[in-house]
PDB file of C-alpha atoms and ligand atoms in Angstrom:
ATOM      1  CA  MET A   1      -7.298  -2.813 -24.486  1.00 91.00           C
ATOM      2  CA  THR A   2      -4.925  -1.432 -21.859  1.00 98.00           C
ATOM      3  CA  LEU A   3      -5.186  -1.535 -18.100  1.00 98.00           C
ATOM      4  CA  TYR A   4      -2.823   1.012 -16.563  1.00 98.00           C
ATOM      5  CA  ILE A   5      -1.760   0.397 -12.966  1.00 98.00           C
ATOM      6  CA  VAL A   6      -1.194   3.920 -11.730  1.00 98.00           C
ATOM      7  CA  ALA A   7       0.641   4.851  -8.525  1.00 98.00           C
ATOM      8  CA  THR A   8      -0.770   7.925  -6.757  1.00 98.00           C
ATOM      9  CA  PRO A   9       0.526  10.094  -3.864  1.00 98.00           C
ATOM     10  CA  ILE A  10       0.817   8.728  -0.315  1.00 98.00           C
ATOM     11  CA  GLY A  11      -0.135  12.124   1.114  1.00 97.00           C
ATOM     12  CA  ASN A  12       1.249  15.068  -0.789  1.00 98.00           C
ATOM     13  CA  LEU A  13      -0.813  15.567  -3.949  1.00 97.00           C
ATOM     14  CA  LYS A  14       2.216  17.024  -5.716  1.00 98.00           C
ATOM     15  CA  ASP A  15       3.862  13.602  -5.644  1.00 98.00           C
ATOM     16  CA  ILE A  16       2.166  12.437  -8.799  1.00 98.00           C
ATOM     17  CA  THR A  17       4.181  11.913 -11.941  1.00 98.00           C
ATOM     18  CA  LEU A  18       3.589  13.796 -15.178  1.00 98.00           C
ATOM     19  CA  ARG A  19       3.008  10.463 -16.870  1.00 98.00           C
ATOM     20  CA  ALA A  20       0.407   9.419 -14.287  1.00 98.00           C
ATOM     21  CA  LEU A  21      -1.493  12.672 -14.899  1.00 98.00           C
ATOM     22  CA  GLU A  22      -1.316  12.186 -18.663  1.00 98.00           C
ATOM     23  CA  ILE A  23      -2.609   8.614 -18.380  1.00 98.00           C
ATOM     24  CA  LEU A  24      -5.398   9.521 -15.923  1.00 98.00           C
ATOM     25  CA  LYS A  25      -6.533  12.314 -18.246  1.00 98.00           C
ATOM     26  CA  GLY A  26      -6.483  10.069 -21.297  1.00 98.00           C
ATOM     27  CA  VAL A  27      -8.199   6.863 -20.181  1.00 98.00           C
ATOM     28  CA  ASP A  28     -11.882   6.055 -20.698  1.00 98.00           C
ATOM     29  CA  LEU A  29     -12.481   4.927 -17.112  1.00 98.00           C
ATOM     30  CA  ILE A  30     -10.699   5.149 -13.763  1.00 98.00           C
ATOM     31  CA  LEU A  31     -11.200   2.353 -11.229  1.00 98.00           C
ATOM     32  CA  ALA A  32     -10.573   3.531  -7.678  1.00 98.00           C
ATOM     33  CA  GLU A  33     -10.437   1.799  -4.302  1.00 96.00           C
ATOM     34  CA  ASP A  34     -12.476   4.609  -2.731  1.00 97.00           C
ATOM     35  CA  THR A  35     -13.979   7.034  -5.236  1.00 97.00           C
ATOM     36  CA  ARG A  36     -14.208   9.818  -2.614  1.00 98.00           C
ATOM     37  CA  VAL A  37     -10.446   9.722  -2.023  1.00 98.00           C
ATOM     38  CA  THR A  38      -9.596   9.608  -5.730  1.00 98.00           C
ATOM     39  CA  ARG A  39     -12.149  12.323  -6.516  1.00 98.00           C
ATOM     40  CA  LYS A  40     -10.045  14.770  -4.475  1.00 97.00           C
ATOM     41  CA  LEU A  41      -6.973  13.949  -6.561  1.00 98.00           C
ATOM     42  CA  LEU A  42      -8.883  14.197  -9.827  1.00 98.00           C
ATOM     43  CA  ASP A  43     -10.550  17.488  -8.835  1.00 98.00           C
ATOM     44  CA  HIS A  44      -7.172  18.917  -7.828  1.00 98.00           C
ATOM     45  CA  TYR A  45      -5.811  18.189 -11.306  1.00 98.00           C
ATOM     46  CA  GLU A  46      -9.104  18.971 -13.083  1.00 98.00           C
ATOM     47  CA  ILE A  47      -9.413  15.473 -14.470  1.00 98.00           C
ATOM     48  CA  LYS A  48     -12.924  14.715 -15.637  1.00 97.00           C
ATOM     49  CA  VAL A  49     -12.923  11.035 -16.486  1.00 97.00           C
ATOM     50  CA  PRO A  50     -15.662   8.587 -15.382  1.00 97.00           C
ATOM     51  CA  LEU A  51     -14.789   7.087 -12.004  1.00 98.00           C
ATOM     52  CA  GLU A  52     -15.980   3.764 -10.596  1.00 96.00           C
ATOM     53  CA  SER A  53     -15.100   1.821  -7.485  1.00 96.00           C
ATOM     54  CA  TYR A  54     -12.969  -1.306  -7.538  1.00 95.00           C
ATOM     55  CA  HIS A  55     -11.892  -2.519  -4.096  1.00 92.00           C
ATOM     56  CA  GLN A  56     -10.906  -5.689  -2.269  1.00 91.00           C
ATOM     57  CA  HIS A  57     -14.537  -6.825  -1.942  1.00 91.00           C
ATOM     58  CA  THR A  58     -15.496  -6.360  -5.594  1.00 91.00           C
ATOM     59  CA  PRO A  59     -16.333  -9.914  -6.760  1.00 92.00           C
ATOM     60  CA  ILE A  60     -14.124 -11.457  -9.422  1.00 90.00           C
ATOM     61  CA  PRO A  61     -14.353 -14.966 -10.933  1.00 91.00           C
ATOM     62  CA  SER A  62     -13.205 -17.612  -8.458  1.00 88.00           C
ATOM     63  CA  ALA A  63     -11.285 -20.804  -9.227  1.00 81.00           C
ATOM     64  CA  SER A  64     -14.450 -22.865  -8.618  1.00 80.00           C
ATOM     65  CA  GLY A  65     -16.338 -21.014 -11.343  1.00 80.00           C
ATOM     66  CA  GLY A  66     -18.399 -18.679  -9.132  1.00 85.00           C
ATOM     67  CA  ALA A  67     -17.450 -15.317  -7.752  1.00 87.00           C
ATOM     68  CA  THR A  68     -15.272 -14.272  -4.831  1.00 88.00           C
ATOM     69  CA  GLY A  69     -16.934 -12.327  -2.026  1.00 79.00           C
ATOM     70  CA  GLN A  70     -20.583 -11.453  -2.078  1.00 77.00           C
ATOM     71  CA  GLY A  71     -22.507 -10.280  -5.088  1.00 78.00           C
ATOM     72  CA  ASP A  72     -22.315 -11.010  -8.771  1.00 87.00           C
ATOM     73  CA  LEU A  73     -19.768 -10.450 -11.482  1.00 91.00           C
ATOM     74  CA  THR A  74     -21.561  -7.541 -13.164  1.00 92.00           C
ATOM     75  CA  LYS A  75     -18.789  -5.077 -12.443  1.00 93.00           C
ATOM     76  CA  PHE A  76     -15.965  -7.443 -13.347  1.00 94.00           C
ATOM     77  CA  ASN A  77     -17.696  -8.330 -16.628  1.00 94.00           C
ATOM     78  CA  ARG A  78     -18.209  -4.663 -17.429  1.00 95.00           C
ATOM     79  CA  ILE A  79     -14.517  -3.957 -16.834  1.00 96.00           C
ATOM     80  CA  LEU A  80     -13.631  -6.880 -19.086  1.00 96.00           C
ATOM     81  CA  ASP A  81     -16.042  -5.749 -21.833  1.00 96.00           C
ATOM     82  CA  THR A  82     -14.672  -2.220 -21.682  1.00 97.00           C
ATOM     83  CA  LEU A  83     -11.149  -3.548 -22.256  1.00 97.00           C
ATOM     84  CA  LYS A  84     -12.284  -6.004 -24.950  1.00 95.00           C
ATOM     85  CA  ASN A  85     -13.971  -3.095 -26.746  1.00 96.00           C
ATOM     86  CA  GLY A  86     -10.575  -1.458 -27.122  1.00 96.00           C
ATOM     87  CA  LYS A  87     -11.016   1.070 -24.317  1.00 98.00           C
ATOM     88  CA  ASN A  88      -8.365   1.964 -21.749  1.00 98.00           C
ATOM     89  CA  ILE A  89      -8.766   1.816 -17.985  1.00 98.00           C
ATOM     90  CA  ALA A  90      -6.596   3.107 -15.121  1.00 98.00           C
ATOM     91  CA  LEU A  91      -6.583   1.365 -11.751  1.00 98.00           C
ATOM     92  CA  VAL A  92      -5.653   3.459  -8.707  1.00 98.00           C
ATOM     93  CA  THR A  93      -5.861   2.922  -4.960  1.00 98.00           C
ATOM     94  CA  ASP A  94      -6.251   5.390  -2.095  1.00 98.00           C
ATOM     95  CA  ALA A  95      -2.520   5.904  -1.811  1.00 98.00           C
ATOM     96  CA  GLY A  96       0.659   4.601  -3.347  1.00 98.00           C
ATOM     97  CA  THR A  97       1.173   1.707  -5.694  1.00 98.00           C
ATOM     98  CA  PRO A  98      -1.756  -0.618  -6.481  1.00 98.00           C
ATOM     99  CA  GLY A  99      -1.129  -4.260  -5.608  1.00 97.00           C
ATOM    100  CA  ILE A 100       1.201  -3.491  -2.696  1.00 98.00           C
ATOM    101  CA  ASN A 101      -1.061  -4.205   0.297  1.00 97.00           C
ATOM    102  CA  ASP A 102      -3.807  -2.857  -1.919  1.00 96.00           C
ATOM    103  CA  PRO A 103      -6.193  -4.225  -4.549  1.00 94.00           C
ATOM    104  CA  GLY A 104      -4.838  -4.982  -8.000  1.00 95.00           C
ATOM    105  CA  GLY A 105      -3.138  -8.361  -8.113  1.00 95.00           C
ATOM    106  CA  LEU A 106      -6.226 -10.558  -8.386  1.00 93.00           C
ATOM    107  CA  LEU A 107      -7.906  -8.321 -10.937  1.00 95.00           C
ATOM    108  CA  ILE A 108      -4.844  -8.430 -13.193  1.00 97.00           C
ATOM    109  CA  GLU A 109      -4.554 -12.202 -12.791  1.00 96.00           C
ATOM    110  CA  LYS A 110      -8.183 -12.791 -13.796  1.00 95.00           C
ATOM    111  CA  ILE A 111      -8.143 -10.342 -16.686  1.00 96.00           C
ATOM    112  CA  LEU A 112      -5.042 -12.012 -18.116  1.00 96.00           C
ATOM    113  CA  GLU A 113      -6.636 -15.429 -17.674  1.00 95.00           C
ATOM    114  CA  ILE A 114      -9.772 -14.465 -19.605  1.00 95.00           C
ATOM    115  CA  ALA A 115      -8.398 -11.838 -21.993  1.00 95.00           C
ATOM    116  CA  PRO A 116      -4.636 -12.495 -22.318  1.00 96.00           C
ATOM    117  CA  GLU A 117      -4.380  -9.945 -25.113  1.00 96.00           C
ATOM    118  CA  THR A 118      -4.939  -7.106 -22.597  1.00 97.00           C
ATOM    119  CA  ASN A 119      -1.936  -4.848 -22.088  1.00 98.00           C
ATOM    120  CA  ILE A 120      -1.086  -4.312 -18.445  1.00 98.00           C
ATOM    121  CA  ILE A 121       1.077  -1.220 -18.094  1.00 98.00           C
ATOM    122  CA  PRO A 122       2.494  -0.059 -14.757  1.00 98.00           C
ATOM    123  CA  ILE A 123       2.847   3.675 -14.164  1.00 98.00           C
ATOM    124  CA  PRO A 124       5.375   3.864 -11.320  1.00 98.00           C
ATOM    125  CA  GLY A 125       5.265   6.360  -8.491  1.00 98.00           C
ATOM    126  CA  PRO A 126       4.987   6.647  -4.703  1.00 98.00           C
ATOM    127  CA  ASN A 127       5.163   3.708  -2.336  1.00 98.00           C
ATOM    128  CA  ALA A 128       5.340   4.092   1.446  1.00 98.00           C
ATOM    129  CA  ALA A 129       7.870   1.288   2.051  1.00 98.00           C
ATOM    130  CA  ILE A 130      10.347   2.533  -0.554  1.00 98.00           C
ATOM    131  CA  THR A 131       9.889   6.149   0.537  1.00 98.00           C
ATOM    132  CA  ALA A 132      10.708   5.216   4.144  1.00 98.00           C
ATOM    133  CA  LEU A 133      13.668   3.067   3.113  1.00 98.00           C
ATOM    134  CA  SER A 134      15.079   5.869   0.967  1.00 98.00           C
ATOM    135  CA  ALA A 135      15.498   8.119   4.023  1.00 98.00           C
ATOM    136  CA  SER A 136      16.250   5.381   6.538  1.00 97.00           C
ATOM    137  CA  GLY A 137      20.022   5.515   6.501  1.00 96.00           C
ATOM    138  CA  ILE A 138      19.900   1.726   6.514  1.00 95.00           C
ATOM    139  CA  ASN A 139      21.601  -0.174   3.706  1.00 94.00           C
ATOM    140  CA  ALA A 140      18.618  -1.286   1.646  1.00 95.00           C
ATOM    141  CA  ASP A 141      20.379  -3.117  -1.165  1.00 97.00           C
ATOM    142  CA  LYS A 142      18.454  -6.120   0.112  1.00 97.00           C
ATOM    143  CA  PHE A 143      15.411  -6.043   2.376  1.00 98.00           C
ATOM    144  CA  LEU A 144      12.411  -8.086   3.418  1.00 98.00           C
ATOM    145  CA  PHE A 145       9.006  -6.462   2.958  1.00 98.00           C
ATOM    146  CA  LEU A 146       6.379  -8.152   5.124  1.00 98.00           C
ATOM    147  CA  GLY A 147       3.457  -5.702   4.931  1.00 98.00           C
ATOM    148  CA  TYR A 148       1.052  -5.687   7.897  1.00 98.00           C
ATOM    149  CA  PRO A 149       1.825  -8.189  10.663  1.00 98.00           C
ATOM    150  CA  PRO A 150      -1.074 -10.635  11.060  1.00 97.00           C
ATOM    151  CA  HIS A 151      -3.427  -9.745  13.917  1.00 95.00           C
ATOM    152  CA  LYS A 152      -3.526 -13.195  15.494  1.00 92.00           C
ATOM    153  CA  LYS A 153      -2.430 -16.387  13.779  1.00 93.00           C
ATOM    154  CA  GLY A 154       1.215 -16.385  12.763  1.00 94.00           C
ATOM    155  CA  ARG A 155       2.021 -13.141  14.568  1.00 96.00           C
ATOM    156  CA  GLN A 156       4.569 -14.552  17.002  1.00 95.00           C
ATOM    157  CA  THR A 157       6.148 -16.735  14.303  1.00 96.00           C
ATOM    158  CA  LEU A 158       6.575 -13.667  12.124  1.00 96.00           C
ATOM    159  CA  PHE A 159       8.134 -11.656  14.933  1.00 96.00           C
ATOM    160  CA  LYS A 160      10.606 -14.508  15.559  1.00 95.00           C
ATOM    161  CA  LYS A 161      11.532 -14.452  11.860  1.00 95.00           C
ATOM    162  CA  ILE A 162      12.089 -10.705  12.074  1.00 96.00           C
ATOM    163  CA  ALA A 163      14.327 -11.184  15.136  1.00 95.00           C
ATOM    164  CA  GLU A 164      16.445 -13.627  13.143  1.00 95.00           C
ATOM    165  CA  SER A 165      16.411 -11.794   9.819  1.00 96.00           C
ATOM    166  CA  GLU A 166      19.709 -11.221   8.021  1.00 96.00           C
ATOM    167  CA  TYR A 167      18.011  -8.451   6.052  1.00 97.00           C
ATOM    168  CA  PRO A 168      16.341  -5.222   7.151  1.00 98.00           C
ATOM    169  CA  VAL A 169      12.602  -5.846   7.577  1.00 98.00           C
ATOM    170  CA  VAL A 170       9.918  -3.396   6.485  1.00 98.00           C
ATOM    171  CA  LEU A 171       6.418  -3.480   8.017  1.00 98.00           C
ATOM    172  CA  TYR A 172       3.265  -1.433   7.553  1.00 98.00           C
ATOM    173  CA  GLU A 173       1.211  -0.477  10.588  1.00 98.00           C
ATOM    174  CA  SER A 174      -1.883   1.590  11.321  1.00 96.00           C
ATOM    175  CA  THR A 175      -2.775   4.036  14.097  1.00 96.00           C
ATOM    176  CA  HIS A 176      -4.696   1.367  15.994  1.00 95.00           C
ATOM    177  CA  ARG A 177      -1.909  -1.182  16.101  1.00 96.00           C
ATOM    178  CA  ILE A 178       1.370   0.695  16.062  1.00 97.00           C
ATOM    179  CA  MET A 179       1.846   0.696  19.853  1.00 97.00           C
ATOM    180  CA  ARG A 180       0.928  -2.956  20.273  1.00 97.00           C
ATOM    181  CA  THR A 181       3.262  -4.026  17.469  1.00 97.00           C
ATOM    182  CA  LEU A 182       6.200  -2.012  18.778  1.00 97.00           C
ATOM    183  CA  GLN A 183       5.613  -3.261  22.333  1.00 97.00           C
ATOM    184  CA  GLU A 184       5.522  -6.862  21.167  1.00 97.00           C
ATOM    185  CA  LEU A 185       8.646  -6.439  19.028  1.00 97.00           C
ATOM    186  CA  ALA A 186      10.400  -4.947  22.084  1.00 96.00           C
ATOM    187  CA  GLU A 187       9.942  -8.265  23.861  1.00 95.00           C
ATOM    188  CA  PHE A 188      12.596  -9.824  21.621  1.00 95.00           C
ATOM    189  CA  ASP A 189      16.110  -9.281  22.993  1.00 94.00           C
ATOM    190  CA  GLU A 190      17.563  -9.549  19.463  1.00 93.00           C
ATOM    191  CA  ILE A 191      15.338  -6.665  18.307  1.00 96.00           C
ATOM    192  CA  LYS A 192      15.943  -4.450  21.361  1.00 93.00           C
ATOM    193  CA  GLU A 193      19.563  -3.927  20.393  1.00 89.00           C
ATOM    194  CA  ARG A 194      18.879  -2.986  16.809  1.00 94.00           C
ATOM    195  CA  LYS A 195      18.491   0.263  14.958  1.00 95.00           C
ATOM    196  CA  LEU A 196      14.874   1.008  14.129  1.00 97.00           C
ATOM    197  CA  ILE A 197      13.217   3.575  11.890  1.00 98.00           C
ATOM    198  CA  VAL A 198       9.569   4.458  12.289  1.00 98.00           C
ATOM    199  CA  ALA A 199       8.311   6.741   9.534  1.00 98.00           C
ATOM    200  CA  ARG A 200       5.024   8.440  10.336  1.00 98.00           C
ATOM    201  CA  GLU A 201       2.784  10.366   7.941  1.00 98.00           C
ATOM    202  CA  LEU A 202       5.352  10.491   5.133  1.00 98.00           C
ATOM    203  CA  THR A 203       4.953  13.438   2.755  1.00 98.00           C
ATOM    204  CA  LYS A 204       2.195  14.899   4.962  1.00 98.00           C
ATOM    205  CA  GLN A 205       2.043  17.861   7.331  1.00 97.00           C
ATOM    206  CA  PHE A 206       3.035  15.853  10.399  1.00 96.00           C
ATOM    207  CA  GLU A 207       5.722  13.744   8.775  1.00 97.00           C
ATOM    208  CA  THR A 208       8.092  12.452  11.457  1.00 97.00           C
ATOM    209  CA  ILE A 209      10.935   9.972  11.155  1.00 98.00           C
ATOM    210  CA  TYR A 210      11.922   8.391  14.450  1.00 98.00           C
ATOM    211  CA  ARG A 211      15.349   6.789  14.658  1.00 98.00           C
ATOM    212  CA  GLY A 212      16.893   4.822  17.506  1.00 97.00           C
ATOM    213  CA  THR A 213      16.364   1.625  19.423  1.00 97.00           C
ATOM    214  CA  ILE A 214      12.821   0.419  19.960  1.00 97.00           C
ATOM    215  CA  ASN A 215      12.874   1.539  23.611  1.00 96.00           C
ATOM    216  CA  GLU A 216      13.986   5.024  22.580  1.00 97.00           C
ATOM    217  CA  ILE A 217      11.246   5.314  19.979  1.00 97.00           C
ATOM    218  CA  LEU A 218       8.334   3.781  21.934  1.00 96.00           C
ATOM    219  CA  PRO A 219       7.750   6.690  24.358  1.00 96.00           C
ATOM    220  CA  GLN A 220       7.754   9.171  21.473  1.00 95.00           C
ATOM    221  CA  ILE A 221       5.130   7.228  19.522  1.00 95.00           C
ATOM    222  CA  GLU A 222       3.107   6.770  22.704  1.00 92.00           C
ATOM    223  CA  LYS A 223       2.734  10.554  22.851  1.00 92.00           C
ATOM    224  CA  GLU A 224       1.480  10.744  19.293  1.00 87.00           C
ATOM    225  CA  SER A 225       0.348   7.516  17.697  1.00 85.00           C
ATOM    226  CA  ARG A 226      -2.040   8.945  15.134  1.00 93.00           C
ATOM    227  CA  GLY A 227      -1.225   8.437  11.491  1.00 97.00           C
ATOM    228  CA  GLU A 228       0.136   5.863   9.112  1.00 98.00           C
ATOM    229  CA  PHE A 229       3.420   4.134   9.807  1.00 98.00           C
ATOM    230  CA  VAL A 230       6.250   2.259   8.181  1.00 98.00           C
ATOM    231  CA  ILE A 231       8.518   0.345  10.573  1.00 98.00           C
ATOM    232  CA  ILE A 232      12.016  -0.642   9.473  1.00 98.00           C
ATOM    233  CA  ILE A 233      13.994  -2.998  11.677  1.00 98.00           C
ATOM    234  CA  ASN A 234      17.663  -3.255  10.796  1.00 97.00           C
ATOM    235  CA  ALA A 235      19.185  -6.641  10.070  1.00 94.00           C
ATOM    236  CA  LYS A 236      20.745  -8.518  12.964  1.00 85.00           C
TER     237      LYS A 236
HETATM  238  N1  SAM B   1      -0.177   0.683  -1.711  1.00 86.42           N
HETATM  239  C1  SAM B   1       0.401   1.489  -0.663  1.00 86.42           C
HETATM  240  C2  SAM B   1       1.883   1.733  -0.962  1.00 86.42           C
HETATM  241  O1  SAM B   1       2.260   1.642  -2.123  1.00 86.42           O
HETATM  242  O2  SAM B   1       2.637   2.040  -0.055  1.00 86.42           O
HETATM  243  C3  SAM B   1       0.156   0.877   0.711  1.00 86.42           C
HETATM  244  C4  SAM B   1      -1.288   0.753   1.062  1.00 86.42           C
HETATM  245  S1  SAM B   1      -1.581   0.069   2.636  1.00 86.42           S
HETATM  246  C5  SAM B   1      -3.320  -0.201   2.565  1.00 86.42           C
HETATM  247  C6  SAM B   1      -1.543   1.468   3.681  1.00 86.42           C
HETATM  248  C7  SAM B   1      -0.359   1.422   4.634  1.00 86.42           C
HETATM  249  O3  SAM B   1       0.809   1.930   4.000  1.00 86.42           O
HETATM  250  C8  SAM B   1      -0.554   2.305   5.870  1.00 86.42           C
HETATM  251  O4  SAM B   1      -1.284   1.664   6.906  1.00 86.42           O
HETATM  252  C9  SAM B   1       0.880   2.569   6.283  1.00 86.42           C
HETATM  253  O5  SAM B   1       1.433   1.468   6.964  1.00 86.42           O
HETATM  254  C10 SAM B   1       1.549   2.706   4.909  1.00 86.42           C
HETATM  255  N2  SAM B   1       1.474   4.101   4.467  1.00 86.42           N
HETATM  256  C11 SAM B   1       0.707   4.615   3.476  1.00 86.42           C
HETATM  257  N3  SAM B   1       0.893   5.944   3.373  1.00 86.42           N
HETATM  258  C12 SAM B   1       1.807   6.285   4.312  1.00 86.42           C
HETATM  259  C13 SAM B   1       2.411   7.498   4.732  1.00 86.42           C
HETATM  260  N4  SAM B   1       2.090   8.643   4.126  1.00 86.42           N
HETATM  261  N5  SAM B   1       3.318   7.474   5.729  1.00 86.42           N
HETATM  262  C14 SAM B   1       3.636   6.312   6.348  1.00 86.42           C
HETATM  263  N6  SAM B   1       3.080   5.129   6.016  1.00 86.42           N
HETATM  264  C15 SAM B   1       2.185   5.112   5.016  1.00 86.42           C
END
């Protein structure tokens, strides 16, 4: 009857809330983006609840009446039946808050469409963007969160918007693209002048927060570009 949306650590396993642990221990089923990643968390806290995968490719009912992606709706229907039978499910992703650049949104939308009586309860916790902003030293009363920059289409348009933004902009970036994204952002004169924060591997062993202009930060990242990154570009 209840689908809990549970935030999990973005690196340090101790960053899980007491409530999240209580919920994960008490539900009938945990849906995880990657069961191997979540298994480590569950083993660490000795949680022995059935675990199943639910990720961005798991088919859910589409607007046209079929299913999204490839495959059938067996899993979606089973999730729905479990909830309709009065059982409780927790949805987690590999790291951070479900639905934020992670699976969650579509599943919730479809469940509410078909079974509006389902309770959807968020269990708040870590999120990489908010964690980076909290230590940024940038006024974050208002900010623009844009997730991952697109790889091709719309990339330049987005960068232009960032260059003109009245608000600090927060981006996510991966090991493979961090250098390219920073180099391309450095091509904008408006961005070159600004204060930038690049937060790498937050809460993990090699956590590093780089602060400065983009040209000050670039050579440092070039030396060590492994990891997960949040980029914050101050407002103009
Ligand atoms: N749902 C997650 C959240 O609440 O932050 C985000 C998931 S998204 C698939 C993964 C991206 O978040 C990474 O590529 C990186 O940009 C950012 N991220 C996640 N963990 C991070 C960390 N420990 N340090 C820095 N960035 C991180």
